[in-house]
Amino acid sequence: MDLFEYQGKQFFATFGIPVSPGDVTTTVDGAVEVAERIGSYPVVVKAQVQVGGRGKAGGIKLANDADEVRTHASNILGMDIKGHTVERIWIEQASDIAKEYYASFTLDRSAKKHLGMLSAQGGVEIEAVAESDPDAIAKVWIDPVDGLTEAAARAWVAEAKLDPDATEGTVDILQKLYRAYVEGDADLVEINPLILTPDGRVHALDAKVTLDGNSVFRHPDYEQYEATQERDERETAAHEKGLQYVGLDGTVGIIANGAGLAMSTVDIVSQVGGQPANFLDIGGGANAEVMAGALEVINNDPKVKAIFINIFGGITKGDEVANGIVTALGRVDIGSPIVIRLDGTNAEEGRAILADHESDTFISKPTMIEAAEAVVALAGK
């Protein structure tokens, strides 16, 4: 779950990370009320969208009085920023900035450790820093068992060559940020910029947070974030049906059971020259109801020219999967040709069931590569 900036700052604040005083609103009058409640001008009016480049697009403005707040709020609300419509704005007290830094934690899966990144070059995309000056990013790999100690954080800050005045504040924030990352079940926590003020204070001026949606059972309050997730129509429909779906821009619709198989299917379609239209994981089962829901989502994407159903039967038997697919096809009026690859437990029985329904637009193939080549060819037609 990707959080908006205001949600990320509220999340940080619960772990004691200092952020600028502010509040979120959806109206112009609300923006003025928040600014007056803060009680100290200037304030910053910030568009809340989950995309970078807000400042360049005019989505971040400094306001010196209530009239300027009203003007900026009127202009920003409803603004389109890279395809995202601004529905919320965050009003916060403006900060004097002496220096800008970067700090983040995420998971390095290959190392099986948490990865921390810290740089004295903040306020710009970290990818740009990594490309132009990779030595400017100090990295630490943290064993989850050991965690981040104060001594390790202090050595890390020294390696990143942050200003001496920022050392104590940054060490404190890094430890709190790591705690937020771990205890909050986050996939990513990022502060860019982390600022040093002229009077020596360090605090988070921005917040980027991605939470693990599978951890909601441990965090009932995360339900509030579900209501504000930005999804396109396809993703919304899939979410309502309990499907794991990510929309892409290609022409080959993909349905698979299991995230690993779905990712492999996306890869192999690309390898044989096709363009995946989506990632769709129906989970361990492939009964008629689930399959019908997946086909409805795929079928409603006008870009899809062919559909690849890639199922490996484990606990779910191949003949049951085949019956589910056939039943689902009777429920959904499909406008695109379908290629099916069915393997695993009772795969032969399943293929026999599918064979009775095969046609020019309903094809079964025994291997992933053959199925991928067939579906890409059909999409090309």
Coordinates of C-alpha atoms in Angstrom, one line a residue:
M1 CA 0.0 0.0 0.0
D2 CA 1.5 3.3 -1.1
L3 CA 0.7 6.2 1.3
F4 CA 0.2 9.8 0.4
E5 CA 2.7 12.2 1.8
Y6 CA 0.4 13.3 4.6
Q7 CA -0.3 9.7 5.6
G8 CA 3.4 9.0 5.6
K9 CA 4.1 12.0 7.8
Q10 CA 1.3 10.9 10.2
F11 CA 2.8 7.4 10.2
F12 CA 6.3 8.8 10.9
A13 CA 4.9 11.0 13.8
T14 CA 3.6 7.9 15.6
F15 CA 7.2 6.7 15.9
G16 CA 8.5 10.1 17.1
I17 CA 10.0 11.3 13.9
P18 CA 9.8 15.1 13.8
V19 CA 7.7 16.5 10.8
S20 CA 6.4 19.9 10.0
P21 CA 3.1 20.9 11.7
G22 CA 0.2 20.6 9.2
D23 CA -3.0 18.9 8.2
V24 CA -4.8 17.6 5.1
T25 CA -7.9 19.0 3.5
T26 CA -10.0 18.5 0.3
T27 CA -11.4 22.1 0.1
V28 CA -10.2 25.6 -0.4
D29 CA -11.9 26.8 2.8
G30 CA -10.4 23.9 4.6
A31 CA -7.0 25.0 3.4
V32 CA -7.4 28.4 4.8
E33 CA -8.7 27.0 8.1
V34 CA -5.7 24.7 8.5
A35 CA -3.3 27.6 7.7
E36 CA -5.0 29.8 10.3
R37 CA -4.9 27.0 12.8
I38 CA -1.1 26.5 12.3
G39 CA -0.9 30.1 13.3
S40 CA 2.3 31.0 11.6
Y41 CA 3.0 32.1 8.1
P42 CA 4.4 31.4 5.6
V43 CA 2.9 27.9 5.0
V44 CA 3.3 25.5 2.1
V45 CA 0.4 24.2 0.1
K46 CA 1.3 20.8 -1.3
A47 CA -0.7 18.6 -3.8
Q48 CA -1.2 15.1 -2.5
V49 CA -0.6 12.7 -5.4
Q50 CA 1.5 9.5 -5.5
V51 CA 3.9 10.7 -8.2
G52 CA 7.1 12.7 -8.3
G53 CA 7.5 16.1 -10.0
R54 CA 4.8 18.0 -8.0
G55 CA 6.9 21.1 -7.6
K56 CA 7.8 21.4 -11.3
A57 CA 4.1 20.9 -12.1
G58 CA 3.0 23.7 -9.9
G59 CA 1.7 21.5 -7.2
I60 CA 3.7 22.9 -4.3
K61 CA 3.4 26.6 -3.5
L62 CA 4.5 28.9 -0.7
A63 CA 1.8 31.1 0.8
N64 CA 2.5 34.2 2.9
D65 CA -1.1 34.9 4.0
A66 CA -4.6 33.5 3.9
D67 CA -5.4 35.1 0.5
E68 CA -2.4 33.3 -1.0
V69 CA -3.4 30.1 0.6
R70 CA -6.9 30.5 -1.0
T71 CA -5.4 31.2 -4.4
H72 CA -2.9 28.3 -4.4
A73 CA -5.5 25.9 -3.0
S74 CA -7.9 26.9 -5.7
N75 CA -5.3 26.3 -8.4
I76 CA -3.9 23.1 -7.1
L77 CA -7.1 21.2 -6.2
G78 CA -8.3 19.4 -9.4
M79 CA -4.9 19.9 -11.1
D80 CA -3.7 17.0 -13.2
I81 CA -0.1 16.0 -12.4
K82 CA 1.2 13.2 -14.7
G83 CA -2.3 11.7 -15.0
H84 CA -3.1 12.0 -11.3
T85 CA -5.9 14.4 -10.3
V86 CA -5.3 16.3 -7.1
E87 CA -8.1 15.6 -4.6
R88 CA -6.3 16.5 -1.4
I89 CA -3.8 19.1 -0.3
W90 CA -1.5 19.2 2.7
I91 CA -0.9 22.5 4.4
E92 CA 2.2 22.7 6.6
Q93 CA 4.3 25.3 8.3
A94 CA 7.2 26.4 6.0
S95 CA 10.7 25.4 7.1
D96 CA 14.0 27.2 6.8
I97 CA 16.5 24.9 5.2
A98 CA 20.2 24.9 5.7
K99 CA 20.9 21.5 4.1
E100 CA 19.0 18.7 2.5
Y101 CA 19.8 15.0 2.9
Y102 CA 18.3 11.6 1.9
A103 CA 17.4 8.6 4.1
S104 CA 15.6 5.3 3.5
F105 CA 15.2 1.7 4.4
T106 CA 14.0 -1.1 2.2
L107 CA 14.6 -4.9 1.8
D108 CA 17.6 -6.2 -0.1
R109 CA 16.2 -9.6 -1.0
S110 CA 19.4 -10.9 -2.5
A111 CA 21.3 -10.2 0.7
K112 CA 18.4 -11.3 2.9
K113 CA 19.0 -8.1 4.9
H114 CA 17.4 -4.7 5.3
L115 CA 19.2 -2.0 3.3
G116 CA 19.6 1.5 4.5
M117 CA 20.7 4.4 2.3
L118 CA 21.9 7.8 3.4
S119 CA 23.2 10.7 1.4
A120 CA 24.3 14.2 1.9
Q121 CA 22.6 14.9 -1.5
G122 CA 18.9 15.2 -0.8
G123 CA 16.0 16.9 -2.5
V124 CA 16.6 15.1 -5.8
E125 CA 15.7 11.6 -7.1
I126 CA 18.0 9.1 -5.5
E127 CA 18.3 7.3 -8.8
A128 CA 19.9 10.5 -10.3
V129 CA 22.4 10.6 -7.4
A130 CA 23.2 6.9 -7.9
E131 CA 23.9 7.5 -11.5
S132 CA 25.9 10.7 -11.3
D133 CA 27.8 10.1 -8.0
P134 CA 27.2 6.6 -6.6
D135 CA 29.8 7.2 -3.9
A136 CA 27.5 9.9 -2.5
I137 CA 25.2 7.2 -1.1
A138 CA 26.3 5.5 2.1
K139 CA 24.7 2.1 2.4
V140 CA 24.3 -0.3 5.3
W141 CA 23.0 -3.8 5.4
I142 CA 21.2 -4.6 8.6
D143 CA 20.7 -8.1 10.0
P144 CA 17.0 -8.2 11.2
V145 CA 18.2 -10.1 14.3
D146 CA 20.7 -7.4 15.3
G147 CA 18.7 -4.3 14.2
L148 CA 20.3 -0.8 13.9
T149 CA 22.3 0.2 17.0
E150 CA 23.1 3.8 17.9
A151 CA 26.8 3.1 17.3
A152 CA 26.0 1.7 13.8
A153 CA 23.8 4.7 13.0
R154 CA 26.5 7.1 14.1
A155 CA 29.2 5.4 12.0
W156 CA 26.8 5.4 9.1
V157 CA 26.2 9.2 9.4
A158 CA 29.9 9.8 9.5
E159 CA 30.4 7.7 6.3
A160 CA 27.7 9.7 4.5
K161 CA 29.6 12.9 5.4
L162 CA 26.6 14.8 6.8
D163 CA 27.3 18.2 8.4
P164 CA 28.5 17.9 12.0
D165 CA 25.5 19.9 13.2
A166 CA 23.1 17.3 11.8
T167 CA 24.8 14.3 13.4
E168 CA 22.8 13.9 16.6
G169 CA 19.4 14.7 15.0
T170 CA 20.1 12.3 12.1
V171 CA 21.3 9.4 14.4
D172 CA 18.1 9.8 16.4
I173 CA 15.8 9.9 13.3
L174 CA 17.5 7.0 11.6
Q175 CA 16.9 4.8 14.6
K176 CA 13.2 5.9 14.7
L177 CA 12.9 5.4 11.0
Y178 CA 14.2 1.9 11.2
R179 CA 11.8 1.1 14.0
A180 CA 8.9 2.5 11.8
Y181 CA 10.1 0.4 8.9
V182 CA 10.3 -2.9 11.0
E183 CA 7.4 -2.4 13.4
G184 CA 5.2 -0.8 10.8
D185 CA 5.7 -3.8 8.4
A186 CA 6.8 -1.4 5.6
D187 CA 8.4 -2.3 2.3
L188 CA 9.9 1.1 2.0
V189 CA 10.3 4.2 4.2
E190 CA 12.0 7.2 2.6
I191 CA 12.7 10.8 3.7
N192 CA 13.6 13.1 0.8
P193 CA 14.6 15.6 1.9
L194 CA 15.6 15.1 5.4
I195 CA 16.5 18.7 6.4
L196 CA 18.9 20.5 8.7
T197 CA 17.5 23.9 9.7
P198 CA 19.7 27.0 10.4
D199 CA 19.2 26.5 14.1
G200 CA 20.4 22.9 14.0
R201 CA 17.2 20.9 14.0
V202 CA 16.8 17.9 11.8
H203 CA 13.3 16.7 10.6
A204 CA 11.4 15.1 7.7
L205 CA 10.2 17.5 5.1
D206 CA 8.7 14.7 2.9
A207 CA 7.6 11.2 3.4
K208 CA 7.3 8.2 1.1
V209 CA 6.0 5.0 2.7
T210 CA 4.9 1.7 1.2
L211 CA 3.3 -0.7 3.6
D212 CA 3.0 -4.5 3.2
G213 CA -0.7 -5.0 2.5
N214 CA -0.4 -8.6 3.9
S215 CA 0.3 -7.2 7.3
V216 CA -3.2 -5.6 7.8
F217 CA -4.1 -8.4 10.2
R218 CA -1.5 -7.1 12.6
H219 CA -2.5 -3.4 12.0
P220 CA -6.2 -2.9 12.0
D221 CA -5.7 0.8 11.6
Y222 CA -4.2 0.2 8.1
E223 CA -7.7 -0.2 6.8
Q224 CA -7.9 3.6 6.6
Y225 CA -5.2 3.5 3.9
E226 CA -7.1 1.0 1.8
A227 CA -9.8 3.6 1.1
T228 CA -7.3 6.1 -0.4
Q229 CA -5.4 3.7 -2.6
E230 CA -5.1 5.0 -6.2
R231 CA -6.1 2.3 -8.7
D232 CA -7.3 2.5 -12.3
E233 CA -10.7 0.9 -13.2
R234 CA -9.1 -2.5 -13.9
E235 CA -7.3 -2.6 -10.6
T236 CA -10.4 -1.5 -8.7
A237 CA -12.5 -4.2 -10.3
A238 CA -9.8 -6.8 -9.6
H239 CA -9.5 -5.7 -6.0
E240 CA -13.3 -6.0 -5.4
K241 CA -13.0 -9.6 -6.6
G242 CA -10.1 -10.3 -4.3
L243 CA -7.6 -10.7 -7.1
Q244 CA -3.9 -9.6 -7.1
Y245 CA -3.8 -7.4 -10.2
V246 CA -1.4 -4.9 -11.6
G247 CA -2.3 -3.1 -14.8
L248 CA 0.3 -2.8 -17.6
D249 CA 0.2 -1.3 -21.1
G250 CA 0.4 -4.4 -23.4
T251 CA -2.0 -6.5 -25.4
V252 CA -1.6 -10.0 -23.8
G253 CA -3.9 -10.5 -20.8
I254 CA -2.3 -12.8 -18.2
I255 CA -4.0 -15.1 -15.6
A256 CA -1.9 -17.4 -13.4
N257 CA -2.1 -19.1 -10.1
G258 CA 0.7 -17.9 -7.8
A259 CA 2.7 -14.7 -7.8
G260 CA 5.9 -16.5 -8.9
L261 CA 4.2 -18.1 -11.9
A262 CA 2.4 -14.9 -12.8
M263 CA 5.7 -13.0 -12.8
S264 CA 7.3 -15.8 -14.9
T265 CA 4.4 -15.6 -17.3
V266 CA 4.9 -11.8 -17.7
D267 CA 8.6 -12.4 -18.3
I268 CA 8.1 -15.2 -20.9
V269 CA 5.5 -13.2 -22.9
S270 CA 8.1 -10.3 -23.1
Q271 CA 10.9 -12.7 -24.0
V272 CA 9.0 -14.0 -27.1
G273 CA 8.2 -10.5 -28.3
G274 CA 4.8 -9.8 -26.7
Q275 CA 3.6 -7.1 -24.4
P276 CA 1.9 -8.1 -21.2
A277 CA -1.3 -6.2 -20.4
N278 CA -1.3 -7.1 -16.7
F279 CA -0.1 -9.2 -13.8
L280 CA -3.0 -11.2 -12.4
D281 CA -2.5 -13.8 -9.7
I282 CA -5.7 -15.7 -8.8
G283 CA -4.0 -17.5 -5.9
G284 CA -3.8 -21.2 -5.2
G285 CA -7.2 -22.1 -6.5
A286 CA -8.8 -21.8 -9.9
N287 CA -12.4 -22.6 -9.4
A288 CA -15.2 -21.3 -11.7
E289 CA -16.0 -18.3 -9.6
V290 CA -12.4 -17.1 -9.3
M291 CA -11.7 -17.8 -13.0
A292 CA -14.8 -16.0 -14.1
G293 CA -13.9 -13.0 -12.1
A294 CA -10.4 -12.9 -13.5
L295 CA -11.7 -13.3 -17.1
E296 CA -14.2 -10.4 -16.5
V297 CA -11.4 -8.1 -15.4
I298 CA -9.2 -9.0 -18.4
N299 CA -12.1 -8.9 -20.8
N300 CA -12.9 -5.3 -19.8
D301 CA -9.5 -4.1 -20.8
P302 CA -9.9 -2.8 -24.4
K303 CA -6.2 -3.1 -25.1
V304 CA -6.2 -6.9 -24.6
K305 CA -6.1 -8.8 -27.9
A306 CA -5.4 -12.3 -26.5
I307 CA -5.4 -14.0 -23.1
F308 CA -2.9 -16.4 -21.6
I309 CA -4.1 -18.6 -18.8
N310 CA -1.1 -20.3 -17.2
I311 CA -2.0 -22.8 -14.4
F312 CA 0.1 -25.2 -12.5
G313 CA -1.9 -27.6 -10.4
G314 CA -0.5 -28.4 -7.0
I315 CA -3.0 -29.0 -4.3
T316 CA -5.6 -27.9 -6.8
K317 CA -6.0 -30.7 -9.3
G318 CA -5.8 -30.1 -13.1
D319 CA -9.1 -31.7 -13.9
E320 CA -10.8 -29.4 -11.3
V321 CA -9.0 -26.4 -12.8
A322 CA -10.1 -27.4 -16.3
N323 CA -13.7 -27.7 -15.2
G324 CA -13.5 -24.3 -13.6
I325 CA -12.2 -22.7 -16.7
V326 CA -14.9 -24.3 -18.9
T327 CA -17.6 -23.2 -16.5
A328 CA -16.2 -19.7 -16.3
L329 CA -16.2 -19.4 -20.1
G330 CA -19.9 -20.2 -20.0
R331 CA -20.5 -17.3 -17.7
V332 CA -18.3 -14.6 -19.4
D333 CA -18.6 -13.5 -23.0
I334 CA -15.0 -13.3 -24.0
G335 CA -14.0 -11.1 -26.9
S336 CA -10.4 -12.2 -27.3
P337 CA -8.8 -15.6 -28.2
I338 CA -7.4 -17.7 -25.2
V339 CA -4.4 -19.8 -24.9
I340 CA -4.2 -22.2 -22.0
R341 CA -1.2 -24.0 -20.5
L342 CA -2.1 -26.5 -17.8
D343 CA 0.4 -28.6 -16.0
G344 CA 1.0 -30.3 -12.6
T345 CA -1.3 -32.7 -10.7
N346 CA -3.9 -34.4 -13.0
A347 CA -2.7 -32.3 -15.9
E348 CA -3.5 -35.0 -18.5
E349 CA -7.1 -35.3 -17.2
G350 CA -7.4 -31.5 -17.3
R351 CA -6.1 -31.3 -20.9
A352 CA -8.6 -33.9 -22.0
I353 CA -11.4 -31.8 -20.6
L354 CA -10.1 -28.7 -22.4
A355 CA -9.6 -30.6 -25.6
D356 CA -13.4 -31.1 -26.0
H357 CA -13.8 -27.3 -26.1
E358 CA -10.8 -26.3 -28.3
S359 CA -11.3 -24.1 -31.3
D360 CA -9.4 -21.5 -33.3
T361 CA -9.9 -19.1 -30.4
F362 CA -9.5 -21.5 -27.5
I363 CA -6.2 -23.3 -27.7
S364 CA -4.3 -25.5 -25.2
K365 CA -0.5 -25.8 -25.2
P366 CA 1.6 -28.2 -23.1
T367 CA 4.5 -25.8 -22.3
M368 CA 4.9 -22.2 -21.2
I369 CA 7.1 -21.3 -24.2
E370 CA 4.7 -22.8 -26.7
A371 CA 1.7 -21.1 -25.1
A372 CA 3.5 -17.8 -24.9
E373 CA 4.5 -17.9 -28.6
A374 CA 0.9 -18.9 -29.5
V375 CA -0.8 -16.1 -27.5
V376 CA 1.7 -13.5 -28.8
A377 CA 1.0 -14.5 -32.4
L378 CA -2.8 -14.3 -31.8
A379 CA -2.4 -10.8 -30.2
G380 CA -0.4 -9.7 -33.2
K381 CA -3.3 -10.7 -35.5

